[in-house]
Short mmCIF file of C-alpha atoms in Angstrom, two decimals:
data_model
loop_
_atom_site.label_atom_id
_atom_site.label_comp_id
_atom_site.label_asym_id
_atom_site.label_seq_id
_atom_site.Cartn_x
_atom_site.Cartn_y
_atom_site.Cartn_z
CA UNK A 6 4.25 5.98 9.12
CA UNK A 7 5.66 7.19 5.90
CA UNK A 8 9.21 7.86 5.69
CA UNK A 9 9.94 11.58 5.45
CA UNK A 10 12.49 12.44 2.75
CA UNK A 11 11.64 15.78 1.55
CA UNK A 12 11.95 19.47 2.56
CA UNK A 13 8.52 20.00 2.93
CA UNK A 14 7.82 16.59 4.17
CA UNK A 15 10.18 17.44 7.13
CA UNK A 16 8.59 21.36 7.62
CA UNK A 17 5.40 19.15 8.10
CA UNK A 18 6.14 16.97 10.70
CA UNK A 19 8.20 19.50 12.51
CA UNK A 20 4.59 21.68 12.56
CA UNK A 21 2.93 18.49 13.70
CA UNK A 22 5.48 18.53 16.73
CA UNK A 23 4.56 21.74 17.16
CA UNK A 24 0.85 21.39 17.35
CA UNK A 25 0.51 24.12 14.52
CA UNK A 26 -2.76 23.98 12.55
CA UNK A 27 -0.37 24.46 9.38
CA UNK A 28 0.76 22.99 6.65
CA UNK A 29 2.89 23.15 3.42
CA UNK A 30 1.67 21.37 0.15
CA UNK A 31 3.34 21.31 -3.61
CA UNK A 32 0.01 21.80 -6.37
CA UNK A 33 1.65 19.58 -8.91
CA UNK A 34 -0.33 22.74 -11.81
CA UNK A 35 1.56 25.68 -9.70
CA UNK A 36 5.64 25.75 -8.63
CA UNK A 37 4.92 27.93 -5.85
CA UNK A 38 4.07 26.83 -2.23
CA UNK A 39 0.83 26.57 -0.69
CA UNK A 40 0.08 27.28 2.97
CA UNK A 41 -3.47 25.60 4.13
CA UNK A 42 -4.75 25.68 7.97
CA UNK A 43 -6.36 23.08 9.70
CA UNK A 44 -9.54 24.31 10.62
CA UNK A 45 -12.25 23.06 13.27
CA UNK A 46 -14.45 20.10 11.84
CA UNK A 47 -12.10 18.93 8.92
CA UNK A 48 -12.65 22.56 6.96
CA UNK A 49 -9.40 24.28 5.21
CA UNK A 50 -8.23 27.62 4.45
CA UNK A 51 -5.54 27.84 1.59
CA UNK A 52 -3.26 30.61 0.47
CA UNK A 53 -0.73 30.05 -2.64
CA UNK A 54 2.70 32.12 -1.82
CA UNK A 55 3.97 33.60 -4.85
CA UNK A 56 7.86 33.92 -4.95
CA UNK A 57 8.36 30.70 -2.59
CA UNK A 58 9.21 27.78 -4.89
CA UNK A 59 8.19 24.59 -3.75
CA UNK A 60 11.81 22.74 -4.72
CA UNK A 61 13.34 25.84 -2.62
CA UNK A 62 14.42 24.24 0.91
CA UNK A 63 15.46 27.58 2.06
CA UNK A 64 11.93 29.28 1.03
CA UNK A 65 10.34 26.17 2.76
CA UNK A 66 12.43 26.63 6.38
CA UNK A 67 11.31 30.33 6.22
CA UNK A 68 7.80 29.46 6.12
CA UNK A 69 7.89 26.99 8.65
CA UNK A 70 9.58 29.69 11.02
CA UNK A 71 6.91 31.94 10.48
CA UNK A 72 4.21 29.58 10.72
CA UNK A 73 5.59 28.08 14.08
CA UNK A 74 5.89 31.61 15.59
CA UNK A 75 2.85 32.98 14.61
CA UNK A 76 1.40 29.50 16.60
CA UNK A 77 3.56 29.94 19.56
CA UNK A 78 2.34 34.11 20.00
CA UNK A 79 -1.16 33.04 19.00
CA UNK A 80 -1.28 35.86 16.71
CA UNK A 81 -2.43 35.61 13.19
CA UNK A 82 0.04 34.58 10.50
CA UNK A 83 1.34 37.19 8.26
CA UNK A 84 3.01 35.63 5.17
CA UNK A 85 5.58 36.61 3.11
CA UNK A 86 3.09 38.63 0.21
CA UNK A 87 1.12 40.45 3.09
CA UNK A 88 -2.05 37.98 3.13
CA UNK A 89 -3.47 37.93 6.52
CA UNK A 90 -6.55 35.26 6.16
CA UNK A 91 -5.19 32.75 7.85
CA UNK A 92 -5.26 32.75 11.86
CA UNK A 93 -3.89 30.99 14.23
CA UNK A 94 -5.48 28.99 16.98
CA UNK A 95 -7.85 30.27 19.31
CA UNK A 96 -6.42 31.52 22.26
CA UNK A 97 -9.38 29.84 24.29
CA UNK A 98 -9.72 26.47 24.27
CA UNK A 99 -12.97 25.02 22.81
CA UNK A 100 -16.14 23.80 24.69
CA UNK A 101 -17.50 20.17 24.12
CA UNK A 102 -20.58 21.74 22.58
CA UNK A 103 -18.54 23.07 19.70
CA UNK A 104 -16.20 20.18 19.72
CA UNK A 105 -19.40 17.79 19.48
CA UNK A 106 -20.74 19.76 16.88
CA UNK A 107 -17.53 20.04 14.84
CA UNK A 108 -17.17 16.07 15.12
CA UNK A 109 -19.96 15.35 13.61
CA UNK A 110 -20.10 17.84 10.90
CA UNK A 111 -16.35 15.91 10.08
CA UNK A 112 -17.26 12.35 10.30
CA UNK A 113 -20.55 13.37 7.94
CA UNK A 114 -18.49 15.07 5.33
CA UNK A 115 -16.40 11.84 5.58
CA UNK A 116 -19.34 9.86 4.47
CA UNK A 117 -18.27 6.97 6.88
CA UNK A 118 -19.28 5.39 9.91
CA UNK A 119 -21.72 7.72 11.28
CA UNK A 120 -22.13 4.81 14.42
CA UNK A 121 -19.16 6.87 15.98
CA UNK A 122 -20.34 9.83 16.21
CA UNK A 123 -23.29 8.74 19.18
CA UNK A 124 -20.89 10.10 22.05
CA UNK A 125 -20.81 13.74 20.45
CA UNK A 126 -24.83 13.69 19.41
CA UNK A 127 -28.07 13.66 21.30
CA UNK A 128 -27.46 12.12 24.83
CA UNK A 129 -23.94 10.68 23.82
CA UNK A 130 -21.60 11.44 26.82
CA UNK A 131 -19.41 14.48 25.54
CA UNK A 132 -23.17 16.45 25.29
CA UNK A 133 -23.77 15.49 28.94
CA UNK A 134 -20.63 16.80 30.05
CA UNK A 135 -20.19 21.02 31.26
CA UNK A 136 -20.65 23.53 28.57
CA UNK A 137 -19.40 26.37 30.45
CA UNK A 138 -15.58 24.61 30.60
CA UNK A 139 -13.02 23.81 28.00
CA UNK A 140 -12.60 20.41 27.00
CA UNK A 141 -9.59 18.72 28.83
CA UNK A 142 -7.87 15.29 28.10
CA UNK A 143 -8.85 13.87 31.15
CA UNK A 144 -12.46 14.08 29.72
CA UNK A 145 -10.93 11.75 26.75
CA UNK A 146 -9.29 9.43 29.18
CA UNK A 147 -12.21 9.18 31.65
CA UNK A 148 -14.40 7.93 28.63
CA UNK A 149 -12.14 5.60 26.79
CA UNK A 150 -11.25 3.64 30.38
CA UNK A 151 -14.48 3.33 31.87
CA UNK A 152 -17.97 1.26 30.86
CA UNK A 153 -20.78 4.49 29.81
CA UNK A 154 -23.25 3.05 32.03
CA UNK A 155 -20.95 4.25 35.03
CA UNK A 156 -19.75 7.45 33.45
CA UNK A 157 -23.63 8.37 32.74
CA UNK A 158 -24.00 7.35 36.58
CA UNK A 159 -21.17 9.16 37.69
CA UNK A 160 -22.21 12.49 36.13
CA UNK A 161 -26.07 12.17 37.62
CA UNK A 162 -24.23 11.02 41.06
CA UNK A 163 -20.51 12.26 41.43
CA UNK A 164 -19.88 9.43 44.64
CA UNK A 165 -20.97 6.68 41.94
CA UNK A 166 -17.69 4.40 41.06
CA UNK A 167 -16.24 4.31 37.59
CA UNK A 168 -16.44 1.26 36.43
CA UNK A 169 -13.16 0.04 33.99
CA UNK A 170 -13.99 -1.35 30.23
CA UNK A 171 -13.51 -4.55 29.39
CA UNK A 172 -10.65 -4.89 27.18
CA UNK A 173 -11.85 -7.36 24.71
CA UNK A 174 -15.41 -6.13 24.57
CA UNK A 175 -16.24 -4.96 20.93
CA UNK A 176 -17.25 -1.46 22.69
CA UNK A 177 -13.55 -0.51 24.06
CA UNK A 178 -12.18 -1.08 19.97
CA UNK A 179 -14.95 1.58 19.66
CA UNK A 180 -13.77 3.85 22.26
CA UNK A 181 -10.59 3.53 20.52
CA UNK A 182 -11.55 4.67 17.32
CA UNK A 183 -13.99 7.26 18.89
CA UNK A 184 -10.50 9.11 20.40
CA UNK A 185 -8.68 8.50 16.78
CA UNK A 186 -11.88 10.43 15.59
CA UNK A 187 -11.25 13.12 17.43
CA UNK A 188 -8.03 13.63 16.84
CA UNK A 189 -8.45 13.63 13.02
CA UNK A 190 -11.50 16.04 13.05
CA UNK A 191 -8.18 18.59 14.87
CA UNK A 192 -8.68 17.88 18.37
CA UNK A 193 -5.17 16.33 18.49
CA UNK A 194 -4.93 18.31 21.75
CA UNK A 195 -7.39 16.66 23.64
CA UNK A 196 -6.95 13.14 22.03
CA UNK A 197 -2.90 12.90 21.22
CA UNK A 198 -1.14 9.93 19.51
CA UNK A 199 0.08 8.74 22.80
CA UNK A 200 -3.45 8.22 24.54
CA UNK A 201 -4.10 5.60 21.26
CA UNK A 202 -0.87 3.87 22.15
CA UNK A 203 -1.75 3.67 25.42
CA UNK A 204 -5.22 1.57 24.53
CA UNK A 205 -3.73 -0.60 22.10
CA UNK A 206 -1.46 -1.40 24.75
CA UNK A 207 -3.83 -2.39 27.74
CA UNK A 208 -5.39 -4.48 24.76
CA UNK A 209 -1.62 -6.16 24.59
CA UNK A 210 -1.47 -6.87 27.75
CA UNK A 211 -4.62 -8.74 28.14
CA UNK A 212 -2.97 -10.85 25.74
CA UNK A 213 -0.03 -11.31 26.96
CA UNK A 214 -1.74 -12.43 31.02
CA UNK A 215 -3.88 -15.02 28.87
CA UNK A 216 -0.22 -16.57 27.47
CA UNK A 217 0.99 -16.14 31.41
CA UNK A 218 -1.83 -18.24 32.13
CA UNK A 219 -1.21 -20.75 29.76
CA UNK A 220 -4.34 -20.04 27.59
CA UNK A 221 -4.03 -20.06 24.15
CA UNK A 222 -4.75 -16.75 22.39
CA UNK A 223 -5.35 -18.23 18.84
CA UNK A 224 -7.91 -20.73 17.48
CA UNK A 225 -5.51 -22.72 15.01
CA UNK A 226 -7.44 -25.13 12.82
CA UNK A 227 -5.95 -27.69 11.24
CA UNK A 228 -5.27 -27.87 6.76
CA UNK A 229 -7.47 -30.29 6.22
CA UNK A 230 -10.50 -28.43 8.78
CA UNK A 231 -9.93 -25.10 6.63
CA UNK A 232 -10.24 -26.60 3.47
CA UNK A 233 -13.02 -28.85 4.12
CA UNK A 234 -14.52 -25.20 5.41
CA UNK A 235 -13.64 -22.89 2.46
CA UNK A 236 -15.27 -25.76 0.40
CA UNK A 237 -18.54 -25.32 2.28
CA UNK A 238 -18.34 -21.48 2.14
CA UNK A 239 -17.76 -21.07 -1.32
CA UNK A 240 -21.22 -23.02 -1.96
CA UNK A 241 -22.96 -20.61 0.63
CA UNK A 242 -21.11 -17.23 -0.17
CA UNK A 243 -18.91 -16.74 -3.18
CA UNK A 244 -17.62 -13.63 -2.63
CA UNK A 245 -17.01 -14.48 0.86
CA UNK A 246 -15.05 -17.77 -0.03
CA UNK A 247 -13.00 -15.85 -2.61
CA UNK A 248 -12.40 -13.34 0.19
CA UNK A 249 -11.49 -16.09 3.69
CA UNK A 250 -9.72 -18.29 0.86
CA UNK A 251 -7.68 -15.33 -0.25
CA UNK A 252 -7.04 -15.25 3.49
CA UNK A 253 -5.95 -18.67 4.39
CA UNK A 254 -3.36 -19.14 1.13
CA UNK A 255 -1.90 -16.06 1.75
CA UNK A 256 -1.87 -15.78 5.54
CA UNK A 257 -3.37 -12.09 4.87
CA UNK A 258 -4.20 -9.91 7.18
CA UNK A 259 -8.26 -9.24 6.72
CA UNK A 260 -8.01 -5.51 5.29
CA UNK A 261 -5.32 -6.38 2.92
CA UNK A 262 -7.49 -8.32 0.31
CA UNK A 263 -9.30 -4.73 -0.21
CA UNK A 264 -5.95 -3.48 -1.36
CA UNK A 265 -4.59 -6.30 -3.85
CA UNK A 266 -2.79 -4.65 -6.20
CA UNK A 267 -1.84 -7.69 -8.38
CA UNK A 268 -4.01 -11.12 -8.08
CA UNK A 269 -1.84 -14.74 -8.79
CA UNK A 270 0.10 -15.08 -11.38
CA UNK A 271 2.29 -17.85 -12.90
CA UNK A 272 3.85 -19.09 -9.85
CA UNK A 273 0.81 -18.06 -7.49
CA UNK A 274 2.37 -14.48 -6.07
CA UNK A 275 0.26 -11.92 -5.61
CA UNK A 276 1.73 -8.43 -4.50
CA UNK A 277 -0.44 -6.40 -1.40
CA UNK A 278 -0.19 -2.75 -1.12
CA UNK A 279 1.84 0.31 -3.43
CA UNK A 280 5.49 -0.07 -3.80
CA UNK A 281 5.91 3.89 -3.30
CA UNK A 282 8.01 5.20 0.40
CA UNK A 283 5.04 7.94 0.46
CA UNK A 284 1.85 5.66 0.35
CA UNK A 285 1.19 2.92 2.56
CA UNK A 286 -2.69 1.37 2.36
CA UNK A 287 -1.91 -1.40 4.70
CA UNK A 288 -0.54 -1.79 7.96
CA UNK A 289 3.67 -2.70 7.44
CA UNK A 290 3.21 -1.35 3.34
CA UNK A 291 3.86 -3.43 0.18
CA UNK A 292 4.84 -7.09 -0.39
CA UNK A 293 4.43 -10.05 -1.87
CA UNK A 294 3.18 -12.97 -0.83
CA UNK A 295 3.20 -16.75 -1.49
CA UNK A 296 0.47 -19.57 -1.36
CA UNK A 297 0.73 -22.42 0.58
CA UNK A 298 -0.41 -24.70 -0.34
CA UNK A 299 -0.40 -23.75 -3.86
CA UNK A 300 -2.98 -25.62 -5.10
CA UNK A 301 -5.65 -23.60 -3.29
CA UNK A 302 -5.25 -20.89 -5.86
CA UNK A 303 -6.77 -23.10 -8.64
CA UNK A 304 -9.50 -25.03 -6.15
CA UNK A 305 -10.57 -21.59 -4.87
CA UNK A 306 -10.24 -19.55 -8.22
CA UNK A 307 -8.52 -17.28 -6.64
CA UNK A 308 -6.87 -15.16 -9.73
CA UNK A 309 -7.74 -14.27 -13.34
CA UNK A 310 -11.33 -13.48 -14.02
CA UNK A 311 -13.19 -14.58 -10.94
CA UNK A 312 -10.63 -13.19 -9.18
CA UNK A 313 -10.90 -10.12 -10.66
CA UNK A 314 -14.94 -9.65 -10.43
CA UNK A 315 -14.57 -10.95 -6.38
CA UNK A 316 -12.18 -8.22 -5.84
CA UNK A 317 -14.02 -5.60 -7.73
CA UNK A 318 -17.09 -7.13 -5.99
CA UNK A 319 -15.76 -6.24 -2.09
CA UNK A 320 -14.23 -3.10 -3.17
CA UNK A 321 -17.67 -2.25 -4.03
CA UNK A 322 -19.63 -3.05 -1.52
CA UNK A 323 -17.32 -1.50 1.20
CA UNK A 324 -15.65 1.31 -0.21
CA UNK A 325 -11.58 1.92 0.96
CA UNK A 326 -11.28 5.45 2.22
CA UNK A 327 -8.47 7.38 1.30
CA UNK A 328 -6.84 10.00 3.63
CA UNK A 329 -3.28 11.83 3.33
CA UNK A 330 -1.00 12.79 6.38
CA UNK A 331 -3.22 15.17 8.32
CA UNK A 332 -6.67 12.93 8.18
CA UNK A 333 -8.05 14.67 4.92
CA UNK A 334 -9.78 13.00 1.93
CA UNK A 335 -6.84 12.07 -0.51
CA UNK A 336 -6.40 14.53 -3.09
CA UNK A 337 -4.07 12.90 -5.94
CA UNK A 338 -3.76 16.59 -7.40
CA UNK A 339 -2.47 18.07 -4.15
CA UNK A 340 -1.12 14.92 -1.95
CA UNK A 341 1.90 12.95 -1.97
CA UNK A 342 1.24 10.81 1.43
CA UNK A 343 -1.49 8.25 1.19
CA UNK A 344 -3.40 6.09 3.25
CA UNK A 345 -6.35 4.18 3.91
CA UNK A 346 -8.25 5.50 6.86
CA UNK A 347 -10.77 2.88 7.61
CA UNK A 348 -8.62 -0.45 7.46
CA UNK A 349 -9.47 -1.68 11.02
CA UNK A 350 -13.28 -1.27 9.76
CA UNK A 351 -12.79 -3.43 6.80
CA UNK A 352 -11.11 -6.46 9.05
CA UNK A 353 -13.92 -5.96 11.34
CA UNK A 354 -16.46 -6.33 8.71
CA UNK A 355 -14.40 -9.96 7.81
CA UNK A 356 -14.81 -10.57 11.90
CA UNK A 357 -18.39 -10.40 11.85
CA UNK A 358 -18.58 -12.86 8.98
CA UNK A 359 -17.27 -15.56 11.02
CA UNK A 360 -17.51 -14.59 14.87
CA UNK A 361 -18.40 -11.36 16.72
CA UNK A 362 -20.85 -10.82 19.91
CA UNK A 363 -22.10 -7.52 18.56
CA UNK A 364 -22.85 -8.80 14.64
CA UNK A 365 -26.83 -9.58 13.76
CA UNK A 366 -26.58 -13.18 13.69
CA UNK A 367 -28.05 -13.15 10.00
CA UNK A 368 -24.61 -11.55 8.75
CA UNK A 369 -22.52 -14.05 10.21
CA UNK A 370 -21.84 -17.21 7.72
CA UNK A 371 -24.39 -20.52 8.47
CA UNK A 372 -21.21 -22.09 7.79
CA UNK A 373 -18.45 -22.14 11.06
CA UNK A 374 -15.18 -22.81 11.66
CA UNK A 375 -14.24 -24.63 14.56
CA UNK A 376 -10.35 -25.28 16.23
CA UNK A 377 -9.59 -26.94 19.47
CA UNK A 378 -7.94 -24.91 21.86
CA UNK A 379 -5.79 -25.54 25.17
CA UNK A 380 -6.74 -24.35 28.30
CA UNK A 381 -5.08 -24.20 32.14
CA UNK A 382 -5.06 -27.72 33.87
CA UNK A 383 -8.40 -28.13 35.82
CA UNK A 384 -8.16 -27.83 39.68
CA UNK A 385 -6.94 -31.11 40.89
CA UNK A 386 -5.74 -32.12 37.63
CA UNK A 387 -2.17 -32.45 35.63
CA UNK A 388 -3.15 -32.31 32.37
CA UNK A 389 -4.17 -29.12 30.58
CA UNK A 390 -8.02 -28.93 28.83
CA UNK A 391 -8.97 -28.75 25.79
CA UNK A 392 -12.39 -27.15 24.00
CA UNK A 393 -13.78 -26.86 20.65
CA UNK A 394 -14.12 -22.94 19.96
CA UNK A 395 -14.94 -20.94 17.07
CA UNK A 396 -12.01 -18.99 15.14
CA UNK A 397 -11.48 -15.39 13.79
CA UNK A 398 -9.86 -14.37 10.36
CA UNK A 399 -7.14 -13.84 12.05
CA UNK A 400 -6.51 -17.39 12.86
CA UNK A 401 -6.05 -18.29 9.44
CA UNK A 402 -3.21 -16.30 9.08
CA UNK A 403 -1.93 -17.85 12.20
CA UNK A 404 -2.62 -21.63 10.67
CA UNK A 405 -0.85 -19.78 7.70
CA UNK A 406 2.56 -19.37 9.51
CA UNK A 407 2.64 -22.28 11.23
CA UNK A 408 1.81 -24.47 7.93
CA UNK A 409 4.86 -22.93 6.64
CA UNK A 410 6.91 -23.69 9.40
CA UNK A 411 5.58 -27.39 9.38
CA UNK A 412 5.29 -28.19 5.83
CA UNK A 413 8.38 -26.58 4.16
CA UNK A 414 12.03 -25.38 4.59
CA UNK A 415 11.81 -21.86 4.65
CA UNK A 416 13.52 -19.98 7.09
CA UNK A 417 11.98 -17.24 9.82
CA UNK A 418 13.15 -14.21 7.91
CA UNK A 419 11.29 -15.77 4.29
CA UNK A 420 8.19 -16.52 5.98
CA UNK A 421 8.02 -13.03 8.09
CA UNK A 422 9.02 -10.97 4.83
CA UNK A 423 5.60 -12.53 3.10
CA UNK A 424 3.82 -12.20 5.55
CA UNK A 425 4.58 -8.47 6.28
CA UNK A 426 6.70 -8.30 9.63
CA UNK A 427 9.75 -8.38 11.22
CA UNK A 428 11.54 -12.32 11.96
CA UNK A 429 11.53 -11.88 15.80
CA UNK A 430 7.55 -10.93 15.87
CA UNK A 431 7.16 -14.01 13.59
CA UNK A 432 8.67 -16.24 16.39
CA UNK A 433 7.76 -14.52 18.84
CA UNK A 434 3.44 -14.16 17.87
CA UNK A 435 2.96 -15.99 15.50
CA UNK A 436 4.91 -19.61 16.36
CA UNK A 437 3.82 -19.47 20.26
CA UNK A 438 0.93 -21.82 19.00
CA UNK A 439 2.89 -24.42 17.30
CA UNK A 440 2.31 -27.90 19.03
CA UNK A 441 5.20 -30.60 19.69
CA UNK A 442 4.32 -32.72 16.67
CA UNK A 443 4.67 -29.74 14.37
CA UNK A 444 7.78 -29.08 15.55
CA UNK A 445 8.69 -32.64 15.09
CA UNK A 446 7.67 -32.42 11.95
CA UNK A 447 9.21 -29.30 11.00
CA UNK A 448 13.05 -30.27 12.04
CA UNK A 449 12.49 -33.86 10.44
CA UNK A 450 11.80 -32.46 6.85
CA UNK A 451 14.68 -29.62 7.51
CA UNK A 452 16.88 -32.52 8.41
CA UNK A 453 16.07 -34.53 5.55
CA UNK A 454 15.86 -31.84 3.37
CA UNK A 455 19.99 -30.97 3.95
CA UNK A 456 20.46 -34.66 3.95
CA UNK A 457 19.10 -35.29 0.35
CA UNK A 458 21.06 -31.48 -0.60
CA UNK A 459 24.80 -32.71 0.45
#
């Protein structure tokens, strides 16, 4: 989340709080204030308030009074110069028929991803359901926790059971982004921020019972297995290479080669994100980050022109989209907040390249890559498994943390600040995989290392 520092950034969030379908924006061609409404399937209605100066805090907290009254009476909003066009809510709460039509009228003037839309279309479940009641958040809930073969059952039979999702199915991240969708198409009501948080965490506590159990969550391959890897996919896929190698030698998370701001340079840094408080494209915002080993930038041509035409390349052929604070397309004329809206779409995209259950087995690479894994002692025996399995992007940037760890004397908070989070998630996530010789050889070259130094 953006840090809010300004007047009208704060009026904003406090009509967020509020569930008020307004907001306050600053046209960078006109001093005065504009008031725009959230309306039903991602449409607007502006009015520009002559006499309220945008760098005024005072005329700001006098709109935001109005605005939040006229939302708590439900009666339409009068401003300051007598213009009446914008309303308030409607007092009645809407139908899934309207809400199923205003979804997908938003996620088409989007232009992406029209696969989510299937539960608001045709004989998705949110058509199936009453048309004669309003639309509740227990509607929401019952779809995102249960498998749609039993909620199609359940609504033909009302004794049939519900039958819970599977958690690390490929459909539950869509049932995920199916409530997110909602929410940004203004049907916050029926989809709030806190039913999200509540999925992503069932999906962290999955993980966290397969630790318990002594399972490994990651795949870590080994240096030498990724390189002898990237070397094969570079022959098969250049773009791809460029992309998994950018990956691996910067312990990246997937969606943040789409938003590279500055490819190697001299000393091999490149820098991810915006440096700007108000516009964050990635998940924990801008930093820079360090190869290791370094002389993968040069074997994998990772920076100056090929660099450049790889990166143009992906950007290309799946596009970043742009949103500001409330969901809307980014407008750089009108918005100060930025962010990209379809991140976790772009890392899934990198998923299906190497691994994915629900991919067409033509878009996944000919080329795999492979890690051996622990697993729980058999019955009967003392000594835990182990089985060859195939790894995720994400286990790159796991080998990626660990390789630093092993093969060089930087400390937790150096490693976690390139790679974009806090020191105590760093040991926490991403060092629960490291293995006893690792260690071993991680304190004998920190040893040494302050040896040689005094």
């Amino acid at each position: 989340m953006a840090t809010i520092q300004s007047p009208m950034q704060r009026c904003n969030a406090v009509l967020r709080a509020f569930g008020a379908r307004y907001r306050l924006r600053e046209h960078r061609r006109s001093p005065w204030i504009t008031v725009y409404q959230l309306g039903k399937g991602g449409t607007t209605r502006e009015h520009t308030v002559k006499g309220y100066a945008a760098a005024d805090p005072e005329a700001i907290e006098s709109l935001q009074d109005l605005l939040i009254e006229a939302t708590r009476s439900g009666k339409p909003a009068v401003l300051p110069d007598g213009q009446q066009d914008l309303v308030s809510s409607d007092s009645n709460a809407p139908c899934w028929p309207e809400i199923c039509a205003a979804v997908v009228a938003f996620q088409r003037g989007q232009g992406v991803n029209m696969n989510l839309v299937g539960p608001f279309k045709g004989k998705g479940y949110f058509c199936l359901l009453p048309a004669d009641r309003a639309a509740t958040e227990a509607d929401v809930r019952r779809f995102a926790l249960h498998s749609s073969e039993s909620l199609k059952a359940r609504l033909e039979d009302p004794t049939a059971p519900l039958i819970p999702m599977a958690t690390h199915r490929q459909g539950f991240r869509q049932k995920r982004e199916v409530v997110s969708l909602l929410r940004r198409a203004g049907y916050g009501a029926i989809a709030p921020e806190s039913l999200s948080e509540e999925l992503k965490g069932m999906v962290n506590r999955k993980k966290g019972a397969l630790v318990a159990a002594g399972e490994s969550r990651r795949r870590i391959p080994s240096t030498t297995a990724i390189q002898e890897w990237l070397d094969q996919v570079v022959e098969e896929d250049p773009l791809w290479g460029w992309v998994f190698a950018m990956v691996a030698t910067y312990g990246l998370r997937p969606h943040e080669v789409w938003h590279i701001a500055e490819l190697p340079d001299a000393q091999g840094m490149v820098s991810i994100g915006v440096a700007a408080r108000h516009i964050k494209v990635t998940k924990t915002g801008f930093r820079v980050a360090l190869p290791l080993p370094a002389e993968w930038v040069e074997r994998y041509q990772l920076g100056g022109e090929n660099g450049e035409q790889r990166l143009e390349e992906l950007r290309r052929r799946y596009v970043p989209k742009f949103v500001n604070e409330d969901g809307q397309p980014f407008d750089p004329e009108r918005d100060l907040v930025k962010r990209c809206d379809n991140n976790e779409r772009l890392g899934a995209v990198c998923c299906h390249k190497l691994r994915s259950s629900d991919a067409k087995a033509e878009f996944e690479l000919k080329t795999k890559l492979y890690a051996w894994v622990d697993t729980v002692p058999a019955q009967g025996k003392k000594k835990a498994q182990k089985r060859k399995e195939r790894c995720v992007p994400y286990d790159l940037r796991h080998a990626y943390a660990i390789r630093a760890r092993e093969t060089t004397t930087w400390n937790y908070a150096d490693v976690a600040a390139v790679m974009g989070h806090s020191p105590e998630v760093h040991r926490r996530t991403y060092l629960s995989e490291i293995t006893g010789e690792q260690t071993k050889a991680s304190v004998a070259r920190r040893m040494l290392g302050d040896q040689q130094a005094a």
